Amino acid sequence: MDKYKYIDAQLVGGSRDTGFTASQIYYLTHQILKLTSHLELHSGDYSSQRGLRKLLGKRRRLLIYLSDQNTALYTKVVKNLGIRGLKGR
């Protein structure tokens, strides 16, 4: 549970609600970072590559939803995570 304490500390507004869109994006980003480091060592692991693509797509859909609903929170999340924003948004 240490990994969740670190993520919870970064959450915007301190919301620990896992149904909150921003917290889902934070948790997905953590999973994406773990899979990326795994794939650096095991480049032939195609199952993990597929899982990474699925997670990236899910995070992208959540970012689109968040940018439509709350633009200010979207910019905070993108800035805090250090990820690129969506094209044209």
Coordinates of N, CA, C and O in Angstrom, one line a residue, residues 30-88:
H30 N 0.5 5.7 -12.7 CA 1.4 4.8 -11.9 C 1.6 3.5 -12.6 O 2.7 3.0 -12.7
Q31 N 0.4 2.8 -13.0 CA 0.5 1.5 -13.6 C 1.3 1.6 -15.0 O 2.1 0.7 -15.3
I32 N 1.1 2.7 -15.7 CA 1.8 2.9 -17.0 C 3.3 3.0 -16.8 O 4.1 2.4 -17.5
L33 N 3.7 3.7 -15.7 CA 5.1 3.8 -15.4 C 5.7 2.5 -15.1 O 6.8 2.2 -15.5
K34 N 5.0 1.7 -14.3 CA 5.5 0.4 -13.9 C 5.6 -0.5 -15.1 O 6.6 -1.2 -15.3
L35 N 4.6 -0.5 -16.0 CA 4.7 -1.3 -17.2 C 5.8 -0.9 -18.1 O 6.5 -1.7 -18.8
T36 N 6.0 0.4 -18.2 CA 7.0 0.9 -19.1 C 8.4 0.5 -18.6 O 9.3 0.1 -19.4
S37 N 8.7 0.5 -17.3 CA 10.0 0.1 -16.8 C 10.1 -1.4 -17.0 O 11.2 -1.9 -17.2
H38 N 9.0 -2.2 -16.9 CA 9.1 -3.6 -17.1 C 9.4 -3.9 -18.6 O 10.3 -4.8 -18.9
L39 N 8.9 -3.1 -19.5 CA 9.1 -3.4 -20.9 C 10.5 -3.0 -21.4 O 11.0 -3.4 -22.4
E40 N 11.1 -2.1 -20.6 CA 12.5 -1.7 -20.9 C 13.4 -2.9 -20.8 O 14.4 -3.1 -21.5
L41 N 13.1 -3.8 -19.8 CA 13.9 -5.0 -19.5 C 13.4 -6.1 -20.4 O 14.3 -6.9 -20.8
H42 N 12.1 -6.2 -20.6 CA 11.6 -7.4 -21.3 C 10.9 -6.9 -22.6 O 9.6 -6.8 -22.6
S43 N 11.6 -6.5 -23.6 CA 11.0 -5.9 -24.8 C 10.2 -6.9 -25.6 O 9.3 -6.5 -26.4
G44 N 10.3 -8.2 -25.4 CA 9.5 -9.2 -26.2 C 8.3 -9.6 -25.5 O 7.6 -10.5 -26.0
D45 N 7.9 -9.0 -24.4 CA 6.7 -9.3 -23.7 C 5.5 -8.7 -24.3 O 5.1 -7.6 -24.0
Y46 N 4.9 -9.4 -25.3 CA 3.8 -8.8 -26.0 C 2.5 -8.6 -25.2 O 1.7 -7.8 -25.5
S47 N 2.3 -9.5 -24.3 CA 1.1 -9.4 -23.4 C 1.2 -8.1 -22.6 O 0.2 -7.4 -22.5
S48 N 2.3 -7.7 -22.1 CA 2.5 -6.5 -21.4 C 2.4 -5.3 -22.3 O 1.8 -4.3 -21.9
Q49 N 2.8 -5.4 -23.5 CA 2.7 -4.3 -24.5 C 1.2 -4.1 -24.8 O 0.8 -2.9 -24.8
R50 N 0.4 -5.1 -24.9 CA -1.0 -5.0 -25.1 C -1.7 -4.3 -23.9 O -2.5 -3.5 -24.1
G51 N -1.3 -4.8 -22.7 CA -1.8 -4.2 -21.5 C -1.5 -2.7 -21.4 O -2.3 -1.9 -21.0
L52 N -0.3 -2.3 -21.8 CA 0.1 -0.9 -21.8 C -0.7 -0.1 -22.7 O -1.2 1.0 -22.4
R53 N -0.9 -0.6 -23.9 CA -1.8 0.1 -24.9 C -3.2 0.3 -24.4 O -3.8 1.3 -24.6
K54 N -3.7 -0.7 -23.7 CA -5.1 -0.6 -23.2 C -5.1 0.4 -22.1 O -6.1 1.2 -22.0
L55 N -4.1 0.5 -21.2 CA -4.1 1.5 -20.1 C -3.9 2.9 -20.7 O -4.6 3.8 -20.2
L56 N -3.1 3.0 -21.7 CA -2.9 4.3 -22.4 C -4.3 4.8 -23.0 O -4.6 6.0 -22.9
G57 N -5.0 3.9 -23.6 CA -6.3 4.3 -24.2 C -7.3 4.7 -23.1 O -8.0 5.6 -23.3
K58 N -7.3 3.9 -22.0 CA -8.2 4.2 -20.9 C -7.9 5.6 -20.3 O -8.8 6.4 -20.1
R59 N -6.6 5.9 -20.1 CA -6.2 7.2 -19.6 C -6.5 8.3 -20.5 O -7.0 9.3 -20.1
R60 N -6.4 8.0 -21.8 CA -6.7 9.0 -22.8 C -8.2 9.4 -22.8 O -8.6 10.5 -22.8
R61 N -9.0 8.3 -22.7 CA -10.5 8.6 -22.6 C -10.9 9.4 -21.4 O -11.7 10.3 -21.4
L62 N -10.2 9.0 -20.2 CA -10.5 9.8 -19.0 C -10.0 11.2 -19.1 O -10.7 12.1 -18.6
L63 N -8.9 11.5 -19.8 CA -8.4 12.8 -20.0 C -9.4 13.6 -20.8 O -9.6 14.8 -20.6
I64 N -9.9 13.0 -21.9 CA -10.9 13.7 -22.7 C -12.1 14.0 -21.9 O -12.6 15.2 -22.0
Y65 N -12.6 13.1 -21.1 CA -13.8 13.4 -20.3 C -13.5 14.5 -19.3 O -14.3 15.4 -19.2
L66 N -12.3 14.5 -18.7 CA -12.0 15.5 -17.7 C -11.8 16.9 -18.4 O -12.2 17.9 -17.8
S67 N -11.2 16.9 -19.6 CA -11.1 18.2 -20.2 C -12.4 18.8 -20.6 O -12.6 20.0 -20.7
D68 N -13.4 17.9 -20.9 CA -14.7 18.4 -21.3 C -15.5 18.9 -20.0 O -16.2 19.9 -20.1
Q69 N -15.3 18.2 -18.9 CA -16.1 18.6 -17.7 C -15.5 19.7 -16.9 O -16.2 20.5 -16.4
N70 N -14.1 19.6 -16.7 CA -13.5 20.6 -15.8 C -12.1 20.9 -16.4 O -11.1 20.2 -16.1
T71 N -12.0 22.0 -17.1 CA -10.8 22.3 -17.8 C -9.7 22.7 -16.8 O -8.5 22.4 -17.1
A72 N -10.0 23.4 -15.8 CA -9.0 23.8 -14.8 C -8.4 22.6 -14.1 O -7.1 22.6 -14.0
L73 N -9.2 21.6 -13.7 CA -8.6 20.4 -13.1 C -7.8 19.6 -14.1 O -6.8 19.1 -13.7
Y74 N -8.2 19.6 -15.3 CA -7.5 18.9 -16.4 C -6.1 19.5 -16.5 O -5.1 18.7 -16.6
T75 N -6.0 20.8 -16.6 CA -4.6 21.4 -16.7 C -3.8 21.1 -15.5 O -2.6 20.9 -15.6
K76 N -4.4 21.1 -14.3 CA -3.6 20.8 -13.0 C -3.1 19.4 -13.1 O -1.9 19.1 -12.7
V77 N -3.9 18.4 -13.5 CA -3.6 17.0 -13.5 C -2.4 16.8 -14.5 O -1.4 16.2 -14.2
V78 N -2.6 17.4 -15.7 CA -1.5 17.2 -16.7 C -0.2 17.8 -16.3 O 0.9 17.2 -16.5
K79 N -0.3 19.0 -15.6 CA 0.9 19.6 -15.2 C 1.6 18.8 -14.0 O 2.8 18.6 -14.0
N80 N 0.8 18.4 -13.1 CA 1.4 17.6 -11.9 C 2.0 16.3 -12.4 O 3.0 15.9 -11.8
L81 N 1.3 15.6 -13.3 CA 1.9 14.3 -13.7 C 3.0 14.5 -14.7 O 3.8 13.5 -14.9
G82 N 3.1 15.6 -15.3 CA 4.2 15.8 -16.3 C 3.9 15.0 -17.6 O 4.9 14.6 -18.3
I83 N 2.7 14.9 -18.0 CA 2.3 14.2 -19.2 C 1.9 15.2 -20.2 O 1.5 16.3 -19.9
R84 N 1.9 14.8 -21.5 CA 1.5 15.7 -22.6 C 0.0 15.8 -22.5 O -0.7 14.9 -22.2
G85 N -0.5 17.0 -22.9 CA -1.9 17.2 -23.0 C -2.4 16.6 -24.3 O -1.7 16.1 -25.1
L86 N -3.7 16.6 -24.4 CA -4.4 16.0 -25.6 C -4.2 17.0 -26.8 O -4.2 18.2 -26.6
K87 N -4.1 16.5 -28.0 CA -4.0 17.3 -29.1 C -5.3 18.1 -29.4 O -6.4 17.5 -29.3
G88 N -5.2 19.4 -29.6 CA -6.3 20.2 -29.8 C -7.2 20.5 -28.7 O -8.3 20.9 -28.8

